[in-house]
PDB file of N, CA and C in Angstrom:
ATOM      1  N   UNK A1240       0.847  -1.185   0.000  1.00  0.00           N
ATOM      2  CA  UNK A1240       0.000   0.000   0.000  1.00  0.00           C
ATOM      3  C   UNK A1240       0.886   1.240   0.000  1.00  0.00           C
ATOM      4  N   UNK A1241       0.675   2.294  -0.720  1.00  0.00           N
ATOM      5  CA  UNK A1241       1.528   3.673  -0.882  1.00  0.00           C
ATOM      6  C   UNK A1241       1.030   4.263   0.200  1.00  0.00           C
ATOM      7  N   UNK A1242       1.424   5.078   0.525  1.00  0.00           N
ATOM      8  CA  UNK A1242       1.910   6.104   1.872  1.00  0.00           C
ATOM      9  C   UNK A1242       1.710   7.331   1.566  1.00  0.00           C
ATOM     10  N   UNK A1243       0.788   7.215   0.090  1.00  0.00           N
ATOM     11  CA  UNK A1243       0.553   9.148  -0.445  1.00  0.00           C
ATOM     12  C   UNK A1243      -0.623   9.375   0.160  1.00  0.00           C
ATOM     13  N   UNK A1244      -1.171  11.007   0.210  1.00  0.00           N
ATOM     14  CA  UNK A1244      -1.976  11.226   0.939  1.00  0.00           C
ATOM     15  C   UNK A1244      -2.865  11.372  -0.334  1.00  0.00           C
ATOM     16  N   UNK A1245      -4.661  11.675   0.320  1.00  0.00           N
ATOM     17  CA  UNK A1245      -5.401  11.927  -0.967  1.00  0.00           C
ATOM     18  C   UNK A1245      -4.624  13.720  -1.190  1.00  0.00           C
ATOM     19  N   UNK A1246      -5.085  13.479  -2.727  1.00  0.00           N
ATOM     20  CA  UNK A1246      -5.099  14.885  -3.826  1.00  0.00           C
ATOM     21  C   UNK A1246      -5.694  16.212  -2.971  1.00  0.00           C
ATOM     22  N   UNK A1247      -7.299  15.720  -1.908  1.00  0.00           N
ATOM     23  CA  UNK A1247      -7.303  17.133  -2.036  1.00  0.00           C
ATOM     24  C   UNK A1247      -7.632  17.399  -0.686  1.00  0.00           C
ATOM     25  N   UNK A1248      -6.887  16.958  -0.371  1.00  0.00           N
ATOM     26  CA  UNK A1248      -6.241  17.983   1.181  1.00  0.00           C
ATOM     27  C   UNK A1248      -5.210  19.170   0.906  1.00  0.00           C
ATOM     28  N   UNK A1249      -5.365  20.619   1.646  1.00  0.00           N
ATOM     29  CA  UNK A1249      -4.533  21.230   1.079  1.00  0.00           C
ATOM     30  C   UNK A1249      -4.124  21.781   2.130  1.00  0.00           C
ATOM     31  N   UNK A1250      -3.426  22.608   2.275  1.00  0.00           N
ATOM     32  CA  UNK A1250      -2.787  23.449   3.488  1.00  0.00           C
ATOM     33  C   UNK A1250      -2.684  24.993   2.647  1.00  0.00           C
ATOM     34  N   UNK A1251      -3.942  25.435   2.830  1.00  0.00           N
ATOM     35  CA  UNK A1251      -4.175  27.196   2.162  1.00  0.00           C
ATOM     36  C   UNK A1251      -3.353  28.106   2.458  1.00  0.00           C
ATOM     37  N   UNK A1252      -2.782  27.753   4.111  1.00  0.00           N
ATOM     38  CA  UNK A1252      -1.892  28.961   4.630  1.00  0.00           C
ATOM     39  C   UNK A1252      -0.578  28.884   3.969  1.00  0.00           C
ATOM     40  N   UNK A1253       0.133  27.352   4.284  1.00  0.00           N
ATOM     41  CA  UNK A1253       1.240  26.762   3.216  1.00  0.00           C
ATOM     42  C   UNK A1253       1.271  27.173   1.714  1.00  0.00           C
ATOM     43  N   UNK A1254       0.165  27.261   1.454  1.00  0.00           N
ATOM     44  CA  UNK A1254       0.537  27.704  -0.034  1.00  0.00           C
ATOM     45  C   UNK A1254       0.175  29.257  -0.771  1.00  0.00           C
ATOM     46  N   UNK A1255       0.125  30.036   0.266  1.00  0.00           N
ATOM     47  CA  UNK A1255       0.193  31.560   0.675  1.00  0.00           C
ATOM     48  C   UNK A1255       1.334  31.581   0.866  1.00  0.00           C
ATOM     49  N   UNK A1256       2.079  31.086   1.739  1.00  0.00           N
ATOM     50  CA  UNK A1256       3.408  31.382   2.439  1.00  0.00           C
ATOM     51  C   UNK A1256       4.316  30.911   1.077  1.00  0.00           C
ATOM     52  N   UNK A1257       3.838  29.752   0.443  1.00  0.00           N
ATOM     53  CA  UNK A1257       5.426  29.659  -0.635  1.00  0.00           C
ATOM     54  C   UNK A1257       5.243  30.507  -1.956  1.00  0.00           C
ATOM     55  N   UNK A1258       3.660  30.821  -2.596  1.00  0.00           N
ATOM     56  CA  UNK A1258       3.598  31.936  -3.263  1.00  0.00           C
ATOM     57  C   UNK A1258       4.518  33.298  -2.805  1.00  0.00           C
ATOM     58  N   UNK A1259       4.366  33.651  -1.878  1.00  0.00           N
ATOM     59  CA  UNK A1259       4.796  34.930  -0.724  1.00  0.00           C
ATOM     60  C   UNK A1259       6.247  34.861  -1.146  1.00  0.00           C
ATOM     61  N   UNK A1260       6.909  33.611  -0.464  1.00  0.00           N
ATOM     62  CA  UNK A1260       8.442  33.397  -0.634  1.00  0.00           C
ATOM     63  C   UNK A1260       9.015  33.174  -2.021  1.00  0.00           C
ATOM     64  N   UNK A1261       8.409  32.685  -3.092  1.00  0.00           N
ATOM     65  CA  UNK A1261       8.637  32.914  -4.420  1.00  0.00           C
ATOM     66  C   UNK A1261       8.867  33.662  -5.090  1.00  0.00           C
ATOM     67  N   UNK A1262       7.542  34.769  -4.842  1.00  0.00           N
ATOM     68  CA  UNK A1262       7.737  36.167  -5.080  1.00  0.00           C
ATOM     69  C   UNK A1262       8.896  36.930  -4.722  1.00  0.00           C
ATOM     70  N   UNK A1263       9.186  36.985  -3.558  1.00  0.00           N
ATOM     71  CA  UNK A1263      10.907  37.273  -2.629  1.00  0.00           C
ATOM     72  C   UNK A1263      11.985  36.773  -3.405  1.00  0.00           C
ATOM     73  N   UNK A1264      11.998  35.689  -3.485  1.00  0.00           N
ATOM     74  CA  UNK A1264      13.013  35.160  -4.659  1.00  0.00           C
ATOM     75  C   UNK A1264      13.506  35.587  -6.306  1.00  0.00           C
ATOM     76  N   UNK A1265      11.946  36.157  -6.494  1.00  0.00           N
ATOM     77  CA  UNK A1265      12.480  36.004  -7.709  1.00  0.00           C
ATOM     78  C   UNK A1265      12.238  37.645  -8.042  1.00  0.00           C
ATOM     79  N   UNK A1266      12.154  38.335  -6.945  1.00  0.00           N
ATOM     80  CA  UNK A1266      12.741  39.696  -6.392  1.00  0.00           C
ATOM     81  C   UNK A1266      13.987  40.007  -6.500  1.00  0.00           C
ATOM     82  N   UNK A1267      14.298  38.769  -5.684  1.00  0.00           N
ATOM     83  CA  UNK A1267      16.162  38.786  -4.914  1.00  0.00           C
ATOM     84  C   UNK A1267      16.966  38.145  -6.609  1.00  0.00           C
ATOM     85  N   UNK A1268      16.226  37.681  -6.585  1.00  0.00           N
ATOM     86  CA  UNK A1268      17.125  37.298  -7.865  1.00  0.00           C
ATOM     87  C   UNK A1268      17.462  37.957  -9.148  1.00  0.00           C
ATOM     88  N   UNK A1269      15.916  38.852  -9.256  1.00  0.00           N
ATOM     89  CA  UNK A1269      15.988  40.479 -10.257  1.00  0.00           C
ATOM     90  C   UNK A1269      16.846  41.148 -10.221  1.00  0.00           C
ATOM     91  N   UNK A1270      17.339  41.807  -8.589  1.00  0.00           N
ATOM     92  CA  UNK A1270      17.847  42.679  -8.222  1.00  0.00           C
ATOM     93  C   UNK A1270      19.303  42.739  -8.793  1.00  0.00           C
ATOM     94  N   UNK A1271      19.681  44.323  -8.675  1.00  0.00           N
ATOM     95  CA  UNK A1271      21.208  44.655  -8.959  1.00  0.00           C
ATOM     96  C   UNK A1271      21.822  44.542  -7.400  1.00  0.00           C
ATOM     97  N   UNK A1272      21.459  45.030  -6.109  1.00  0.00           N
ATOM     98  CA  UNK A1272      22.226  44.820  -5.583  1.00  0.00           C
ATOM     99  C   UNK A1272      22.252  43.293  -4.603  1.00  0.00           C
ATOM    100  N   UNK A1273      23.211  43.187  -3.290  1.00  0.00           N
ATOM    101  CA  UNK A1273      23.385  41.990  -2.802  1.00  0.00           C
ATOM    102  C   UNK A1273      22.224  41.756  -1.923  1.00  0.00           C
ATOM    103  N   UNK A1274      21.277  42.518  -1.335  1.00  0.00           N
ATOM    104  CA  UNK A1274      20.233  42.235  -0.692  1.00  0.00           C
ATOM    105  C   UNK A1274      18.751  43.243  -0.510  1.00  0.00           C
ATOM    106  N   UNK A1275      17.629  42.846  -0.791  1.00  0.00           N
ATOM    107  CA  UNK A1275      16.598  43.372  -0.718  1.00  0.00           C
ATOM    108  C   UNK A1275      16.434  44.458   0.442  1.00  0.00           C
ATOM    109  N   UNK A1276      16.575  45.533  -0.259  1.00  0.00           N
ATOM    110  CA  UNK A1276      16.040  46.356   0.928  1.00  0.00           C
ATOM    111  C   UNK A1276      14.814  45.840   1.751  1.00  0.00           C
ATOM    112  N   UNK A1277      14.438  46.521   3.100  1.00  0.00           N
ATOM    113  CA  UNK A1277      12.965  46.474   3.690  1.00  0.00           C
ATOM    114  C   UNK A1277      12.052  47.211   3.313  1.00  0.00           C
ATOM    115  N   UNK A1278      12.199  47.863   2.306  1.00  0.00           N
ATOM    116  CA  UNK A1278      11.168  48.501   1.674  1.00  0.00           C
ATOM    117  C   UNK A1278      10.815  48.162   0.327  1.00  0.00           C
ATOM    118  N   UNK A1279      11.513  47.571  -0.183  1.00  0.00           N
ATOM    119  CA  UNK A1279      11.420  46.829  -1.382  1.00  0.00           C
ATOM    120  C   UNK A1279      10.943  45.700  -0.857  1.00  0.00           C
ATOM    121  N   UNK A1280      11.189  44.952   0.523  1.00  0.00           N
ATOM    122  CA  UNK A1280      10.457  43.766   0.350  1.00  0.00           C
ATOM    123  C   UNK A1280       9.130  43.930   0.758  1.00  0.00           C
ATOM    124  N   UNK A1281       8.723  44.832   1.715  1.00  0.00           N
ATOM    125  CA  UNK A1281       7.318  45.433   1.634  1.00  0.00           C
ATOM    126  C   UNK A1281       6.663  45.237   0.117  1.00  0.00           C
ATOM    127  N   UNK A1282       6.919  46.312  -0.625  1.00  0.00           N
ATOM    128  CA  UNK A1282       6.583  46.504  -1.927  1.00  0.00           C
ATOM    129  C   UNK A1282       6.458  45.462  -2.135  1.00  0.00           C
ATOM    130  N   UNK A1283       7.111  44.189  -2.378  1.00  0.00           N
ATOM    131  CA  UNK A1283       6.952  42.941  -3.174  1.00  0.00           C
ATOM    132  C   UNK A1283       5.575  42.155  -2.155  1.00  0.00           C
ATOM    133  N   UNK A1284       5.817  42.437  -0.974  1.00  0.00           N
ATOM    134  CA  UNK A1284       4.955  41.378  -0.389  1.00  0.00           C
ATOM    135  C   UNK A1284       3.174  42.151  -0.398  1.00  0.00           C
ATOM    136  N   UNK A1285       3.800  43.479  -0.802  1.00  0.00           N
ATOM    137  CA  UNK A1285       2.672  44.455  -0.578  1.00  0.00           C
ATOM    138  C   UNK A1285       1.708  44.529   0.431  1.00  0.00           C
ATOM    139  N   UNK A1286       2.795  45.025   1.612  1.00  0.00           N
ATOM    140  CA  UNK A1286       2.298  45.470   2.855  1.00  0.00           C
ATOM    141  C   UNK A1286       3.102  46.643   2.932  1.00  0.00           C
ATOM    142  N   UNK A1287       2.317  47.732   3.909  1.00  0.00           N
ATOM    143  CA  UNK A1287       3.117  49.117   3.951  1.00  0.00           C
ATOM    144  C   UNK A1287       3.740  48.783   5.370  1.00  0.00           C
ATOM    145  N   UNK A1288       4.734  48.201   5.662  1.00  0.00           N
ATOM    146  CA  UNK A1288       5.717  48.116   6.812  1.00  0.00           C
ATOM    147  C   UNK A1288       5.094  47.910   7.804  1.00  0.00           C
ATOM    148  N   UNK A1289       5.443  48.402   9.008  1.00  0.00           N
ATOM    149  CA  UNK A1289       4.723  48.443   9.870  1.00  0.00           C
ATOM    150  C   UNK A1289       3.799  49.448  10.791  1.00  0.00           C
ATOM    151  N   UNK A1290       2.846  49.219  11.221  1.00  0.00           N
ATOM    152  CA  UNK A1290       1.620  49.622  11.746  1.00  0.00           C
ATOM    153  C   UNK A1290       2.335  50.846  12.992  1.00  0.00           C
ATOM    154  N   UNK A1291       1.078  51.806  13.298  1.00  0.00           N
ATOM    155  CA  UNK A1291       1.564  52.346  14.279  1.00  0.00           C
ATOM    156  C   UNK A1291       2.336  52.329  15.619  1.00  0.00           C
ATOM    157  N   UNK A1292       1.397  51.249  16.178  1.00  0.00           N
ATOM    158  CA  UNK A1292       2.314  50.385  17.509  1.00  0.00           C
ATOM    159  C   UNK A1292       3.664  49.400  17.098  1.00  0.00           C
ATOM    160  N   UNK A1293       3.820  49.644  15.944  1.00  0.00           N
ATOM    161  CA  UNK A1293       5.321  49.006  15.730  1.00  0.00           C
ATOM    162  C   UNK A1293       5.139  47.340  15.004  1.00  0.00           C
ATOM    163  N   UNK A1294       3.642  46.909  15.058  1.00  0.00           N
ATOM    164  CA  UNK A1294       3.426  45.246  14.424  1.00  0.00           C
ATOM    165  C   UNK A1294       3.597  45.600  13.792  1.00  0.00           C
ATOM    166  N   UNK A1295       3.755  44.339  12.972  1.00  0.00           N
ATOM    167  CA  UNK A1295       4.250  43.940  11.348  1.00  0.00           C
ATOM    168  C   UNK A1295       2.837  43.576  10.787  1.00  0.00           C
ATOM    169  N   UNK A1296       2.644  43.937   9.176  1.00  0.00           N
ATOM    170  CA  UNK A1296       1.337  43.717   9.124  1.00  0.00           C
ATOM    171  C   UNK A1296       1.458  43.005   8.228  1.00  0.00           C
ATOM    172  N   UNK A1297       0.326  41.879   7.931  1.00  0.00           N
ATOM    173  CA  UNK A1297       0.110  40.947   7.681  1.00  0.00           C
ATOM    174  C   UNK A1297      -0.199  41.473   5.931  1.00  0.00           C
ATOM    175  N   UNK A1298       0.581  40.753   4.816  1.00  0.00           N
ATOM    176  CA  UNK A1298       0.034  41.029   3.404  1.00  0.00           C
ATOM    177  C   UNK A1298      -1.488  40.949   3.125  1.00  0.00           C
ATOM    178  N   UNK A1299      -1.870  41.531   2.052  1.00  0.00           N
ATOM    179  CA  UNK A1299      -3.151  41.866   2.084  1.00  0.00           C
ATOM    180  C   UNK A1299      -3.805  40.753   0.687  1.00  0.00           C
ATOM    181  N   UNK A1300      -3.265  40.030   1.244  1.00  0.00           N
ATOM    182  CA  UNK A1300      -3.499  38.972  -0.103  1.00  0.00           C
ATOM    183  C   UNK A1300      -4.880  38.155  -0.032  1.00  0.00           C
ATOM    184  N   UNK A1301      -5.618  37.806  -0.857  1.00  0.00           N
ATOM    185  CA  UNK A1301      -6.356  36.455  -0.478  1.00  0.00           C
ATOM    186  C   UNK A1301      -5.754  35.173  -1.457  1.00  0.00           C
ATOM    187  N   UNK A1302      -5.473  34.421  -0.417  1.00  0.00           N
ATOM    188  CA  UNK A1302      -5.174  33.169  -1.013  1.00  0.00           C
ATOM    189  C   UNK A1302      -6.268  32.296  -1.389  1.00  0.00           C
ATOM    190  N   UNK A1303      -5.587  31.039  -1.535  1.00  0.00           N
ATOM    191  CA  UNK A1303      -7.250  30.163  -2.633  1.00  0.00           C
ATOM    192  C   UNK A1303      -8.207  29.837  -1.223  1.00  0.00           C
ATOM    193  N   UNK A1304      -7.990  29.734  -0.172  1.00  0.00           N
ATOM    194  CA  UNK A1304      -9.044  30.161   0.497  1.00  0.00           C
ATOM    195  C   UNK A1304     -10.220  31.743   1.014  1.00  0.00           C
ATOM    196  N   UNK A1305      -9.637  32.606   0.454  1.00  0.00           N
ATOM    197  CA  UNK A1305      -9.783  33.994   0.671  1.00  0.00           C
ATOM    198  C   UNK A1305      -8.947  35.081   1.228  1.00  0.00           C
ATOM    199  N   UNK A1306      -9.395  35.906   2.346  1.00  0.00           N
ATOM    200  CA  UNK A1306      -8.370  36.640   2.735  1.00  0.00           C
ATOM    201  C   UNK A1306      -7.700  36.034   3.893  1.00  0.00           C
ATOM    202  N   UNK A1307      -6.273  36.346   3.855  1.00  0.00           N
ATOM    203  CA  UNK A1307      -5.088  35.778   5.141  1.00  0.00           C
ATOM    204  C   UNK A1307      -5.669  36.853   6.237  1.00  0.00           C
ATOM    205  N   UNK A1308      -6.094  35.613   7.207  1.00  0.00           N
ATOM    206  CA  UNK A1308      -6.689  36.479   8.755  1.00  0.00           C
ATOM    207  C   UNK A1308      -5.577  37.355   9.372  1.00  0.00           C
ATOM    208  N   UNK A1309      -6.028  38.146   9.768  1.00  0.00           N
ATOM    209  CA  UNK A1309      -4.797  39.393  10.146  1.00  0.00           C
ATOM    210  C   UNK A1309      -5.043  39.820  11.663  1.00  0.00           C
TER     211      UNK A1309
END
């Protein structure tokens, strides 16, 4: 018996997060210099930095489940 799981189980947040990190990559990999600014990686992840009290805010994306809870 194989040991694969069924097809359609998915992990929505998991596949937010490696879209997310892909994007970063192939940012970092565009780029002229040796490392992504923090404002450039904002821009890419398209979040405006951080919030008044200093959190980090959550991208404003909806993934294939909808929007990432914030």
């Amino acid at each position: 018996m194989s040991g694969h799981r069924p097809t359609t189980v998915q992990d929505h947040v998991a596949l937010v997060e490696i879209d997310l990190t892909g994007e970063l990559m192939i940012a970092a990999a565009a780029a002229s210099e040796d490392r992504l600014s923090p404002d450039r990686i904002d821009e890419v992840l398209e979040v405006d930095g951080e919030d008044a009290d200093g959190a980090d805010r959550v991208p404003p994306r909806a993934g294939p489940a909808g929007p990432t809870p914030g």
